[in-house]
Tab-separated table of C-alpha atoms and ligand atoms in Angstrom:
chain	number	residue	atom	x	y	z
A	1	MET	CA	145.044	47.768	294.480
A	2	CYS	CA	145.342	47.795	298.215
A	3	LEU	CA	148.635	47.891	299.930
A	4	THR	CA	149.635	44.365	300.025
A	5	ILE	CA	149.804	42.510	296.731
A	6	PRO	CA	151.935	39.901	295.083
A	7	GLY	CA	154.653	40.609	292.321
A	8	LYS	CA	157.392	38.934	290.382
A	9	ILE	CA	161.039	39.586	290.862
A	10	LEU	CA	162.743	41.070	287.789
A	11	GLN	CA	166.094	42.094	289.308
A	12	ILE	CA	167.981	41.973	292.365
A	13	LYS	CA	170.599	44.254	293.914
A	14	LYS	CA	171.755	43.435	297.284
A	15	ASN	CA	168.829	44.097	299.622
A	16	TYR	CA	166.643	45.413	296.972
A	17	ALA	CA	164.753	43.967	294.088
A	18	LEU	CA	162.841	45.238	291.116
A	19	LEU	CA	159.292	43.883	291.610
A	20	GLN	CA	156.712	43.819	288.663
A	21	ASN	CA	153.004	43.887	289.563
A	22	SER	CA	149.863	45.451	288.490
A	23	ARG	CA	151.112	48.952	289.659
A	24	GLY	CA	154.070	48.607	287.395
A	25	VAL	CA	157.712	48.143	288.433
A	26	ARG	CA	158.915	49.346	291.740
A	27	GLN	CA	161.943	48.852	293.960
A	28	ILE	CA	161.258	46.996	297.170
A	29	ASN	CA	163.353	46.159	300.122
A	30	ILE	CA	163.954	42.257	300.471
A	31	GLN	CA	166.010	42.276	303.522
A	32	ALA	CA	163.406	40.479	305.559
A	33	LEU	CA	163.636	37.330	303.319
A	34	SER	CA	166.549	35.076	302.191
A	35	ASN	CA	167.405	33.315	299.095
A	36	ILE	CA	165.356	35.441	296.842
A	37	LYS	CA	165.823	34.565	293.198
A	38	ILE	CA	164.802	36.379	289.743
A	39	GLY	CA	161.403	35.030	288.795
A	40	ASP	CA	160.194	34.308	292.541
A	41	TRP	CA	156.729	35.719	293.511
A	42	LEU	CA	156.494	37.829	296.529
A	43	LEU	CA	153.957	39.505	298.689
A	44	ALA	CA	154.957	43.010	299.148
A	45	THR	CA	153.443	45.813	301.053
A	46	VAL	CA	154.085	49.179	299.360
A	47	ASP	CA	157.877	49.054	299.138
A	48	PHE	CA	159.129	45.937	301.355
A	49	ALA	CA	158.808	42.203	300.753
A	50	VAL	CA	156.656	40.357	303.349
A	51	LYS	CA	156.570	36.748	302.354
A	52	ARG	CA	157.596	34.504	299.580
A	53	ILE	CA	154.504	32.730	297.741
A	54	ASP	CA	154.258	30.536	294.702
A	55	TYR	CA	152.442	31.631	291.481
A	56	LYS	CA	149.378	29.432	292.405
A	57	GLU	CA	149.071	31.582	295.765
A	58	ALA	CA	149.707	34.737	293.701
A	59	LYS	CA	146.934	34.037	291.426
A	60	GLU	CA	144.542	33.189	294.333
A	61	ILE	CA	145.473	36.580	296.016
A	62	PHE	CA	144.610	38.369	292.974
A	63	LYS	CA	141.301	36.796	292.635
A	64	LEU	CA	140.459	37.488	296.371
A	65	LEU	CA	141.341	41.095	295.766
A	66	GLU	CA	139.226	41.263	292.506
A	67	GLY	CA	135.923	41.443	294.382
A	68	ARG	CA	137.092	43.872	297.025
A	69	ALA	CA	136.299	47.576	297.457
A	70	ALA	CA	139.739	48.416	298.326
A	71	GLN	CA	141.136	48.213	294.868
A	72	ASN	CA	143.217	51.153	293.388
A	73	LEU	CA	143.296	52.893	296.833
A	74	GLU	CA	146.909	52.857	297.507
A	75	ASP	CA	147.638	56.404	296.523
A	76	LYS	CA	144.290	57.745	297.864
A	77	ILE	CA	144.682	56.859	301.405
A	78	ASN	CA	145.933	58.988	304.318
A	79	PRO	CA	149.700	58.635	304.511
A	80	GLN	CA	149.700	58.050	308.208
A	81	VAL	CA	147.204	55.232	307.835
A	82	LYS	CA	149.410	53.748	305.197
A	83	GLU	CA	152.414	53.867	307.396
A	84	ILE	CA	150.535	52.354	310.386
A	85	LEU	CA	149.207	49.476	308.058
A	86	LYS	CA	152.854	48.842	306.843
A	87	THR	CA	153.996	48.874	310.419
A	88	ALA	CA	151.226	46.349	311.293
A	89	GLN	CA	153.025	43.715	309.127
A	90	LYS	CA	155.568	43.462	311.824
A	91	CYS	CA	152.725	42.478	314.214
A	92	SER	CA	153.164	45.344	316.548
A	93	LEU	CA	151.169	48.523	317.003
A	94	THR	CA	151.112	51.157	319.719
A	95	GLN	CA	148.015	52.085	321.464
A	96	SER	CA	147.655	55.340	319.525
A	97	GLU	CA	148.278	53.440	316.182
A	98	ILE	CA	145.432	51.130	316.919
A	99	LEU	CA	143.303	54.030	318.023
A	100	THR	CA	144.011	55.711	314.659
A	101	LEU	CA	142.791	52.480	312.866
A	102	LEU	CA	139.701	52.158	314.951
A	103	ASN	CA	138.734	55.698	313.927
A	104	ILE	CA	139.164	55.316	310.036
A	105	LYS	CA	136.321	55.476	307.606
A	106	ASP	CA	135.615	54.831	303.876
A	107	LYS	CA	138.564	53.967	301.769
A	108	GLU	CA	141.076	53.555	304.766
A	109	LYS	CA	138.682	51.117	306.291
A	110	GLU	CA	138.435	48.970	303.178
A	111	VAL	CA	141.997	48.917	302.890
A	112	LEU	CA	142.382	47.747	306.348
A	113	PHE	CA	139.727	44.991	305.776
A	114	SER	CA	141.657	43.843	302.613
A	115	GLU	CA	144.872	43.829	304.423
A	116	ALA	CA	143.618	41.673	307.209
A	117	ASP	CA	141.934	39.332	304.613
A	118	ILE	CA	145.232	38.815	302.713
A	119	THR	CA	146.973	38.026	306.026
A	120	ARG	CA	144.361	35.430	306.785
A	121	LYS	CA	144.853	33.909	303.395
A	122	THR	CA	148.564	33.842	303.299
A	123	CYS	CA	148.966	32.784	306.897
A	124	LEU	CA	146.253	30.265	307.433
A	125	LYS	CA	145.158	29.258	303.818
A	126	ASP	CA	141.445	28.777	303.290
A	127	PHE	CA	140.734	26.724	306.444
A	128	ILE	CA	137.752	27.318	308.748
A	129	CYS	CA	137.556	26.067	312.280
A	130	LEU	CA	133.996	25.128	313.214
A	131	HIS	CA	133.193	24.992	316.850
A	132	GLY	CA	129.969	23.573	318.369
A	133	ILE	CA	128.947	25.120	321.628
A	134	VAL	CA	126.709	23.353	324.116
A	135	GLU	CA	125.127	25.604	326.723
A	136	PHE	CA	124.605	23.185	329.407
A	137	SER	CA	123.235	25.497	332.208
A	138	ASN	CA	122.033	29.125	332.585
A	139	TYR	CA	122.253	29.286	336.168
A	140	CYS	CA	124.812	31.961	337.401
A	141	GLN	CA	125.911	33.092	340.702
A	142	ASN	CA	127.364	36.087	339.359
A	143	ASN	CA	125.711	39.332	338.797
A	144	CYS	CA	127.236	41.127	335.925
A	145	LEU	CA	125.478	44.219	334.966
A	146	TYR	CA	125.404	43.564	331.158
A	147	CYS	CA	124.492	39.783	331.138
A	148	GLY	CA	120.934	38.314	330.992
A	149	LEU	CA	122.143	35.235	333.020
A	150	ARG	CA	122.881	37.413	336.180
A	151	CYS	CA	121.435	35.952	339.378
A	152	ASP	CA	119.391	38.915	339.829
A	153	ASN	CA	117.307	38.303	336.786
A	154	LYS	CA	114.456	36.441	338.177
A	155	LYS	CA	112.464	36.549	335.079
A	156	LEU	CA	114.840	34.116	333.178
A	157	ARG	CA	113.592	30.537	333.100
A	158	ARG	CA	116.621	28.639	334.275
A	159	TYR	CA	117.627	25.111	333.188
A	160	ARG	CA	120.472	22.699	333.735
A	161	MET	CA	121.162	19.722	331.373
A	162	THR	CA	122.025	16.428	333.016
A	163	GLN	CA	125.466	14.785	332.249
A	164	GLU	CA	123.634	12.049	330.226
A	165	GLU	CA	121.940	14.999	328.084
A	166	ILE	CA	125.329	16.734	327.667
A	167	LEU	CA	127.020	13.625	326.651
A	168	LYS	CA	124.358	12.815	324.083
A	169	VAL	CA	124.549	15.944	322.446
A	170	ALA	CA	128.412	15.757	322.508
A	171	ASP	CA	128.252	12.189	321.076
A	172	ARG	CA	125.938	13.228	318.165
A	173	ALA	CA	127.974	16.333	317.280
A	174	CYS	CA	131.165	14.335	317.041
A	175	ASN	CA	130.276	10.963	316.124
A	176	LYS	CA	127.382	11.703	313.820
A	177	ILE	CA	127.733	15.087	312.298
A	178	GLY	CA	131.578	15.315	312.432
A	179	TYR	CA	132.508	18.218	314.954
A	180	LYS	CA	135.939	18.111	315.958
A	181	MET	CA	135.892	21.069	318.438
A	182	LEU	CA	133.440	21.457	321.149
A	183	VAL	CA	132.685	24.179	323.902
A	184	LEU	CA	130.994	23.387	327.001
A	185	GLN	CA	129.586	26.636	328.206
A	186	SER	CA	127.387	27.618	331.505
A	187	GLY	CA	126.981	30.252	333.789
A	188	MET	CA	129.100	30.219	337.114
A	189	ASP	CA	127.140	27.151	338.244
A	190	PHE	CA	128.649	25.329	341.198
A	191	SER	CA	125.779	22.752	341.424
A	192	TYR	CA	128.108	20.880	339.053
A	193	SER	CA	130.801	19.857	341.396
A	194	ASP	CA	134.371	19.927	340.348
A	195	ASN	CA	134.114	16.102	340.421
A	196	ASP	CA	130.981	16.228	338.168
A	197	LEU	CA	132.735	18.327	335.699
A	198	VAL	CA	135.974	16.290	335.363
A	199	LYS	CA	133.924	13.134	335.146
A	200	LEU	CA	132.071	14.839	332.134
A	201	VAL	CA	135.216	15.721	330.501
A	202	LYS	CA	136.514	12.278	330.757
A	203	GLU	CA	133.443	10.759	329.304
A	204	ILE	CA	133.268	13.102	326.407
A	205	LYS	CA	136.842	12.658	325.634
A	206	LYS	CA	136.319	8.831	325.894
A	207	LYS	CA	133.433	8.814	323.586
A	208	CYS	CA	134.427	11.585	321.215
A	209	ARG	CA	137.784	12.552	319.406
A	210	CYS	CA	137.393	16.104	319.664
A	211	PHE	CA	139.235	19.362	320.974
A	212	LEU	CA	137.358	20.306	324.109
A	213	PHE	CA	136.827	23.819	325.559
A	214	LEU	CA	135.571	24.617	328.837
A	215	SER	CA	133.671	27.917	329.231
A	216	ILE	CA	132.357	27.779	332.761
A	217	GLY	CA	133.789	30.860	334.407
A	218	GLU	CA	136.184	30.990	337.288
A	219	ARG	CA	136.738	27.855	339.235
A	220	SER	CA	139.749	26.988	341.323
A	221	LEU	CA	143.046	26.426	339.648
A	222	SER	CA	143.073	22.768	341.242
A	223	PHE	CA	139.773	22.164	339.335
A	224	TYR	CA	141.309	23.373	336.080
A	225	LYS	CA	144.400	21.061	336.689
A	226	LYS	CA	142.009	17.991	337.231
A	227	ALA	CA	140.069	18.889	334.178
A	228	LYS	CA	143.088	19.386	331.933
A	229	LYS	CA	144.425	15.832	333.092
A	230	ALA	CA	141.002	14.335	332.363
A	231	GLY	CA	141.290	15.712	328.754
A	232	ALA	CA	140.263	19.256	328.428
A	233	ASP	CA	142.082	21.188	325.885
A	234	GLY	CA	141.054	24.786	325.970
A	235	ALA	CA	139.605	27.480	328.215
A	236	LEU	CA	137.258	29.998	327.004
A	237	LEU	CA	137.158	32.854	329.620
A	238	ARG	CA	136.844	36.530	328.634
A	239	PHE	CA	138.497	39.133	330.594
A	240	GLU	CA	135.365	41.438	329.211
A	241	THR	CA	137.662	44.656	329.573
A	242	SER	CA	141.102	45.572	330.477
A	243	ASN	CA	139.932	48.753	332.216
A	244	LYS	CA	140.020	47.910	335.993
A	245	LYS	CA	137.679	50.714	336.985
A	246	LEU	CA	135.136	49.671	334.339
A	247	TYR	CA	135.621	45.951	335.209
A	248	GLN	CA	134.763	46.569	338.750
A	249	LYS	CA	131.814	48.678	337.877
A	250	ILE	CA	130.294	45.950	335.694
A	251	HIS	CA	131.217	43.094	337.978
A	252	PRO	CA	129.500	44.190	341.212
A	253	LYS	CA	130.287	41.163	343.151
A	254	ASN	CA	133.815	42.123	343.734
A	255	THR	CA	134.853	39.517	346.355
A	256	GLU	CA	138.529	38.779	346.376
A	257	LYS	CA	137.417	35.776	344.326
A	258	GLY	CA	135.610	37.632	341.581
A	259	SER	CA	137.936	40.473	341.277
A	260	TYR	CA	139.779	41.956	338.165
A	261	SER	CA	143.216	40.458	339.305
A	262	ALA	CA	141.575	36.926	340.006
A	263	ARG	CA	140.265	37.059	336.335
A	264	PHE	CA	143.643	37.659	334.735
A	265	ASN	CA	145.618	35.489	337.178
A	266	LEU	CA	143.365	32.724	336.295
A	267	ILE	CA	143.795	33.319	332.589
A	268	LYS	CA	147.506	33.529	332.945
A	269	ASN	CA	147.652	30.333	335.039
A	270	LEU	CA	145.424	28.491	332.672
A	271	LYS	CA	148.000	29.452	329.909
A	272	LYS	CA	150.773	28.106	332.131
A	273	LEU	CA	148.723	24.729	332.562
A	274	ASP	CA	149.020	24.623	328.988
A	275	TYR	CA	145.325	25.274	328.038
A	276	TYR	CA	144.530	26.686	324.639
A	277	ILE	CA	143.464	30.122	325.522
A	278	ALA	CA	140.284	31.887	324.039
A	279	SER	CA	139.696	35.006	325.651
A	280	GLY	CA	138.806	38.615	324.862
A	281	PHE	CA	136.351	41.516	325.521
A	282	LEU	CA	133.062	43.168	324.881
A	283	VAL	CA	133.000	46.037	322.205
A	284	GLY	CA	130.723	48.835	323.260
A	285	LEU	CA	130.309	48.316	326.858
A	286	PRO	CA	128.389	51.315	328.461
A	287	GLY	CA	131.413	53.611	329.626
A	288	GLN	CA	134.045	52.071	327.466
A	289	THR	CA	136.152	54.279	325.272
A	290	LYS	CA	137.951	53.475	322.105
A	291	GLU	CA	141.180	53.690	324.159
A	292	ASP	CA	139.920	51.007	326.218
A	293	ILE	CA	139.357	48.962	323.114
A	294	ALA	CA	142.885	49.472	321.996
A	295	ASN	CA	144.150	48.402	325.383
A	296	ASP	CA	141.975	45.453	325.278
A	297	ILE	CA	143.436	44.394	321.849
A	298	LEU	CA	146.870	44.864	323.403
A	299	MET	CA	145.950	43.026	326.443
A	300	MET	CA	145.038	39.874	324.197
A	301	LYS	CA	148.320	40.085	322.572
A	302	LYS	CA	150.092	40.293	325.928
A	303	LEU	CA	148.074	37.405	327.469
A	304	GLY	CA	149.069	35.023	324.601
A	305	VAL	CA	145.575	34.487	323.729
A	306	GLN	CA	145.343	31.801	320.958
A	307	MET	CA	141.758	32.414	320.144
A	308	PRO	CA	140.600	36.021	320.557
A	309	SER	CA	137.093	35.883	321.576
A	310	PHE	CA	135.080	39.118	321.427
A	311	GLY	CA	131.806	40.590	320.393
A	312	PRO	CA	129.603	43.626	320.444
A	313	PHE	CA	127.671	44.332	323.675
A	314	ILE	CA	124.147	43.843	323.252
A	315	PRO	CA	121.528	45.214	325.754
A	316	SER	CA	119.691	42.374	327.505
A	317	GLN	CA	116.359	42.731	329.105
A	318	ASN	CA	115.911	42.628	332.741
A	319	THR	CA	119.536	43.741	333.394
A	320	PRO	CA	120.574	47.268	334.458
A	321	TYR	CA	122.015	47.887	331.027
A	322	ALA	CA	118.755	46.747	329.325
A	323	ALA	CA	118.248	50.403	327.854
A	324	LYS	CA	121.974	51.013	326.897
A	325	LYS	CA	123.031	51.208	323.202
A	326	ALA	CA	124.408	48.126	321.426
A	327	GLY	CA	128.075	47.976	320.454
A	328	ASP	CA	128.795	49.368	316.862
A	329	MET	CA	129.406	46.595	314.481
A	330	ASP	CA	131.554	48.640	312.245
A	331	LEU	CA	134.040	48.895	315.129
A	332	VAL	CA	133.637	45.257	315.723
A	333	TYR	CA	134.802	44.514	312.008
A	334	LYS	CA	137.829	46.810	312.662
A	335	VAL	CA	138.734	45.086	315.667
A	336	ILE	CA	138.638	41.737	313.900
A	337	ALA	CA	140.946	43.200	311.084
A	338	ILE	CA	143.423	44.946	313.539
A	339	ILE	CA	143.618	41.559	315.566
A	340	ARG	CA	144.252	39.523	312.390
A	341	LEU	CA	147.114	41.956	311.519
A	342	LEU	CA	148.644	41.697	314.905
A	343	MET	CA	148.096	38.084	315.675
A	344	LYS	CA	148.518	36.606	312.163
A	345	GLY	CA	148.069	32.809	313.300
A	346	ALA	CA	145.197	33.397	315.608
A	347	ARG	CA	141.797	31.674	315.342
A	348	ILE	CA	139.321	34.550	315.128
A	349	PRO	CA	135.580	33.519	315.219
A	350	ALA	CA	132.814	35.532	313.773
A	351	THR	CA	130.556	35.114	316.711
A	352	THR	CA	126.609	34.619	317.208
A	353	ALA	CA	126.487	38.242	319.082
A	354	MET	CA	127.934	39.691	315.751
A	355	GLU	CA	125.322	38.118	313.839
A	356	THR	CA	122.508	39.186	316.018
A	357	LEU	CA	123.332	42.793	315.237
A	358	ASP	CA	124.131	42.201	311.529
A	359	PRO	CA	122.640	39.406	309.713
A	360	LYS	CA	125.639	39.472	307.239
A	361	ALA	CA	128.178	39.382	310.121
A	362	ARG	CA	129.352	35.887	309.267
A	363	HIS	CA	130.239	36.819	305.823
A	364	ARG	CA	131.668	40.205	306.617
A	365	GLY	CA	133.534	38.946	309.467
A	366	LEU	CA	135.130	36.122	307.395
A	367	THR	CA	136.147	38.654	304.878
A	368	CYS	CA	138.034	41.101	307.229
A	369	GLY	CA	140.159	38.544	309.047
A	370	ALA	CA	138.064	36.105	310.875
A	371	ASN	CA	138.625	32.333	310.151
A	372	SER	CA	136.286	30.533	312.564
A	373	LEU	CA	132.624	29.881	313.178
A	374	MET	CA	130.733	28.785	316.210
A	375	PHE	CA	127.348	26.878	315.794
A	376	ASN	CA	124.972	26.158	318.553
A	377	LEU	CA	124.487	22.459	319.594
A	378	THR	CA	122.365	23.225	322.551
A	379	PRO	CA	118.993	21.466	322.271
A	380	LYS	CA	116.330	24.226	321.215
A	381	LYS	CA	114.236	23.840	324.243
A	382	TYR	CA	117.039	24.974	326.325
A	383	ALA	CA	118.806	27.227	323.857
A	384	GLN	CA	115.903	29.628	323.880
A	385	ASN	CA	116.601	30.313	327.608
A	386	TYR	CA	120.269	30.865	327.352
A	387	LYS	CA	119.575	34.652	326.873
A	388	ILE	CA	122.882	36.239	327.593
A	389	TYR	CA	121.460	39.274	325.769
A	390	SER	CA	118.076	39.806	323.971
A	391	ASN	CA	117.312	38.410	320.478
A	392	LYS	CA	120.031	36.015	320.604
A	393	ILE	CA	119.718	33.882	317.398
A	394	TYR	CA	120.155	30.231	317.210
A	395	SER	CA	123.290	30.010	314.967
A	396	ARG	CA	123.454	26.834	313.061
A	397	ASP	CA	123.332	26.388	309.419
A	398	LYS	CA	123.303	22.924	308.437
A	399	LYS	CA	124.730	23.614	304.792
A	400	LEU	CA	127.593	25.806	306.162
A	401	GLU	CA	128.223	23.133	308.854
A	402	LYS	CA	128.652	20.442	306.180
A	403	LEU	CA	131.032	22.657	304.082
A	404	ALA	CA	133.122	23.611	307.145
A	405	LEU	CA	133.321	20.064	308.457
A	406	PHE	CA	133.990	17.899	305.338
A	407	SER	CA	136.147	20.276	303.156
A	408	SER	CA	138.356	21.603	305.669
A	409	LYS	CA	141.355	22.642	303.436
A	410	GLU	CA	139.033	24.745	301.201
A	411	SER	CA	136.296	25.415	303.683
A	412	TRP	CA	136.862	29.083	303.953
A	413	LYS	CA	136.632	29.641	300.160
A	414	MET	CA	133.600	27.347	299.898
A	415	ILE	CA	131.705	29.105	302.585
A	416	GLU	CA	132.714	32.595	301.188
A	417	LYS	CA	131.175	31.227	297.877
A	418	GLU	CA	128.109	30.173	299.522
A	419	PHE	CA	127.559	33.416	301.233
A	420	ARG	CA	127.934	35.299	297.891
A	421	LYS	CA	125.571	33.042	296.036
A	422	ASN	CA	123.028	33.874	298.816
A	423	ILE	CA	123.556	37.470	298.456
A	424	ILE	CA	123.174	37.360	294.683
A	425	ASN	CA	119.929	35.180	294.946
B	1	5AD	N1	126.079	41.285	325.084
B	1	5AD	C1	127.125	40.545	324.553
B	1	5AD	N2	127.768	39.516	324.993
B	1	5AD	C2	127.496	39.351	326.260
B	1	5AD	N3	128.122	38.487	327.153
B	1	5AD	C3	127.298	38.447	328.372
B	1	5AD	N4	126.484	39.454	328.401
B	1	5AD	C4	126.404	39.917	327.123
B	1	5AD	C5	125.780	40.973	326.406
B	1	5AD	N5	124.808	41.582	326.989
B	1	5AD	C6	129.193	37.647	326.866
B	1	5AD	C7	130.293	37.933	327.823
B	1	5AD	C8	130.675	36.500	328.206
B	1	5AD	C9	130.084	35.509	327.323
B	1	5AD	C10	129.830	34.148	327.717
B	1	5AD	O1	128.914	36.257	326.957
B	1	5AD	O2	131.412	38.314	327.175
B	1	5AD	O3	131.988	36.212	328.754
């Protein structure tokens, strides 16, 4: 068994209880919980109680653990890692503790994934959030070294969708297919005026009952205020890296407007405007260290991000980073798991970039802490030119889409089953 497993209370003495589980009977500290009775089922990490659960939940958790590689490892993992995973139950880790987790391998890694999966299960049940993304323009005024949409990339065939085209996609997605969450994404394209975008938001919200994210880069706060009033709900704006020097290096247009502090101030201000915040970073940027990644994780927590949005760096043709190495997917899975432990209620997507590097990424991501997917709704004729990075896949799977949209309470479980079936077939 891994560290966190269910057990039944046999006896209670003040702050301690005797807990029976598959490891036998052990004494655990129950201080964190109140009104515990003999016969109750609890989730316990090593020697302390984390959460009261019911028998049905306990059975489901055992089932979840059955198929995992982390079984029977409790006594085989490094005591320091065990201590860190115990501490993580309190949703707080230091930079150096995160760094230790980013470096673990084999058994320890399996235990980390399993801990994150149980956290997802007990905090969020088996619910998947499915987002549909519409990449409505690939024009960009920025020149980020890593991104295929950068303005210096003259080889990219550019497109812009009209308001009518965007509205048609949104209408179909929400009113015919059943999407409840949409992301409107583009490069930083100011040929759509503030008013154009506000009007678009209004019209989408008039036609579609959906949660609407804007992912359009840095615009003025007054624009974002108007868009919020018009019905926009969320803002997806990554900070890309929390390392200021690295940020400045990869974002060469460092005018006052496009600076490190402008990006962070905007994210903070969007939070104040009550936008649901999706933000995060790239894993494996050239020049990035694991210390940076640990800081990025802490930064997400500090910013109060509700939807951590991150993925591996993937080299993109016709950019200065075309020949650089892609981010390491093993590290990405660890980042998912650590974020799940630190931000228990967060919506963590398994993203397209992950799947571009590992065809099994959706399934792997969903079993190490992720609880959300993002499918592409951009018309194919345009999507093929939304080349943020090379070999970007078109991520929409109609079978999974159906499961995620129509069986929301059980969607995680059903999707996981579907993945497993495909692996076995
Ligand atoms: N690899 C992976 N992700 C990238 N993005 C941009 N370029 C790349 C790349 N080469 C991501 C950025 C941006 C999001 C829209 O796409 O993180 O915020």
